[in-house]
């Protein structure tokens, strides 16, 4: 998988309903995730290497950075279900997570490269 770094300010807006659903999840006791750390790590990792990420290598990078528990799970989802913005500037996947990342104060985050095509082996 290939990634690019995008400023949070350039991502599509999320609706109030998305924010409300996220608030419900937090209220219901879903595990807290350090979205700021995850967003910042995604930027560092993608700046080091943007292309050719396999899930195991991506997850290992999060583990080596000290992520564990819900943070490591959320990190893995950046690869298995990456934040994706379509060609028309709408969300393909990840709008709920992007809202949480924006609320965390992150300035940038890695998203799947819109030019990336999976290799169907």
Short mmCIF file of C-alpha atoms in Angstrom, two decimals:
data_model
loop_
_atom_site.label_atom_id
_atom_site.label_comp_id
_atom_site.label_asym_id
_atom_site.label_seq_id
_atom_site.Cartn_x
_atom_site.Cartn_y
_atom_site.Cartn_z
CA UNK A 1 0.00 0.00 0.00
CA UNK A 2 1.14 3.52 -0.75
CA UNK A 3 0.41 6.59 1.34
CA UNK A 4 0.65 10.36 1.10
CA UNK A 5 0.67 12.96 3.86
CA UNK A 6 -2.17 15.45 3.81
CA UNK A 7 -2.85 18.49 5.99
CA UNK A 8 -5.91 17.93 8.12
CA UNK A 9 -7.31 21.22 6.81
CA UNK A 10 -7.49 19.77 3.25
CA UNK A 11 -9.52 16.70 4.18
CA UNK A 12 -13.25 16.66 3.42
CA UNK A 13 -15.49 18.02 6.15
CA UNK A 14 -17.27 15.59 8.43
CA UNK A 15 -20.88 16.02 9.41
CA UNK A 16 -22.23 16.78 12.83
CA UNK A 17 -23.74 13.28 12.84
CA UNK A 18 -20.25 11.78 12.59
CA UNK A 19 -19.06 13.89 15.50
CA UNK A 20 -22.13 12.92 17.51
CA UNK A 21 -21.58 9.21 16.82
CA UNK A 22 -17.97 9.55 17.94
CA UNK A 23 -19.13 11.25 21.14
CA UNK A 24 -21.53 8.36 21.74
CA UNK A 25 -18.72 5.83 21.32
CA UNK A 26 -16.53 7.68 23.80
CA UNK A 27 -19.45 7.95 26.26
CA UNK A 28 -20.22 4.24 25.95
CA UNK A 29 -16.72 3.31 27.07
CA UNK A 30 -15.00 2.44 23.83
CA UNK A 31 -11.26 2.31 24.46
CA UNK A 32 -9.51 5.66 24.34
CA UNK A 33 -7.10 5.97 21.43
CA UNK A 34 -4.26 8.49 21.27
CA UNK A 35 -5.17 9.81 17.82
CA UNK A 36 -2.61 12.61 17.94
CA UNK A 37 0.25 10.15 18.45
CA UNK A 38 -1.07 7.88 15.71
CA UNK A 39 -1.48 10.74 13.24
CA UNK A 40 1.99 12.10 14.00
CA UNK A 41 3.57 8.66 13.70
CA UNK A 42 1.80 8.10 10.38
CA UNK A 43 3.39 11.28 9.05
CA UNK A 44 6.88 10.29 10.21
CA UNK A 45 6.58 6.77 8.82
CA UNK A 46 5.24 7.88 5.45
CA UNK A 47 7.90 10.58 5.13
CA UNK A 48 10.50 7.85 5.66
CA UNK A 49 8.86 5.51 3.14
CA UNK A 50 5.64 6.22 1.30
CA UNK A 51 5.26 3.15 -0.90
CA UNK A 52 5.15 -0.62 -0.73
CA UNK A 53 3.80 -1.08 2.79
CA UNK A 54 2.67 -4.59 3.75
CA UNK A 55 0.45 -5.00 6.82
CA UNK A 56 3.01 -6.87 8.94
CA UNK A 57 5.73 -4.28 8.33
CA UNK A 58 3.28 -1.43 9.03
CA UNK A 59 2.12 -3.02 12.27
CA UNK A 60 5.69 -3.80 13.34
CA UNK A 61 6.56 -0.12 12.83
CA UNK A 62 3.78 0.86 15.22
CA UNK A 63 4.94 -1.73 17.75
CA UNK A 64 8.54 -0.48 17.50
CA UNK A 65 7.28 3.06 18.13
CA UNK A 66 5.76 1.91 21.42
CA UNK A 67 2.10 1.57 20.45
CA UNK A 68 0.11 -1.16 22.18
CA UNK A 69 -3.47 -2.10 22.99
CA UNK A 70 -6.14 0.07 21.37
CA UNK A 71 -3.50 2.40 19.90
CA UNK A 72 -1.76 -0.45 18.07
CA UNK A 73 -5.11 -1.75 16.85
CA UNK A 74 -6.03 1.71 15.51
CA UNK A 75 -2.58 1.92 13.91
CA UNK A 76 -3.16 -1.38 12.11
CA UNK A 77 -6.46 -0.03 10.79
CA UNK A 78 -4.53 2.75 9.07
CA UNK A 79 -3.31 -0.04 6.77
CA UNK A 80 -6.22 -2.49 6.71
CA UNK A 81 -8.82 0.29 6.41
CA UNK A 82 -6.83 3.39 5.46
CA UNK A 83 -8.18 6.89 5.47
CA UNK A 84 -9.22 7.42 1.88
CA UNK A 85 -10.44 10.42 -0.06
CA UNK A 86 -12.04 9.88 -3.46
CA UNK A 87 -11.24 11.75 -6.64
CA UNK A 88 -14.19 14.08 -6.09
CA UNK A 89 -13.04 15.02 -2.61
CA UNK A 90 -15.43 12.82 -0.68
CA UNK A 91 -14.64 10.22 1.96
CA UNK A 92 -14.07 6.66 0.78
CA UNK A 93 -13.20 5.37 4.25
CA UNK A 94 -12.19 6.82 7.59
CA UNK A 95 -14.34 9.87 8.15
CA UNK A 96 -15.06 8.93 11.78
CA UNK A 97 -11.38 8.42 12.54
CA UNK A 98 -10.47 11.59 10.66
CA UNK A 99 -12.89 13.57 12.84
CA UNK A 100 -11.22 12.18 15.96
CA UNK A 101 -7.78 12.92 14.54
CA UNK A 102 -8.78 16.49 13.72
CA UNK A 103 -10.20 16.92 17.24
CA UNK A 104 -6.88 15.66 18.67
CA UNK A 105 -5.11 18.71 17.24
CA UNK A 106 -3.09 16.88 14.58
CA UNK A 107 -1.92 19.08 11.71
CA UNK A 108 -1.21 16.29 9.19
CA UNK A 109 -2.05 12.62 8.69
CA UNK A 110 -1.25 9.84 6.25
CA UNK A 111 -3.98 8.78 3.85
CA UNK A 112 -3.94 6.14 1.14
CA UNK A 113 -2.39 7.50 -2.05
CA UNK A 114 -5.28 8.07 -4.48
CA UNK A 115 -3.01 6.83 -7.29
CA UNK A 116 -2.30 3.51 -5.53
CA UNK A 117 -3.72 0.37 -7.06
CA UNK A 118 -3.60 -2.97 -5.24
CA UNK A 119 -1.64 -5.80 -6.80
CA UNK A 120 -4.03 -8.70 -7.23
CA UNK A 121 -1.66 -11.63 -6.95
#
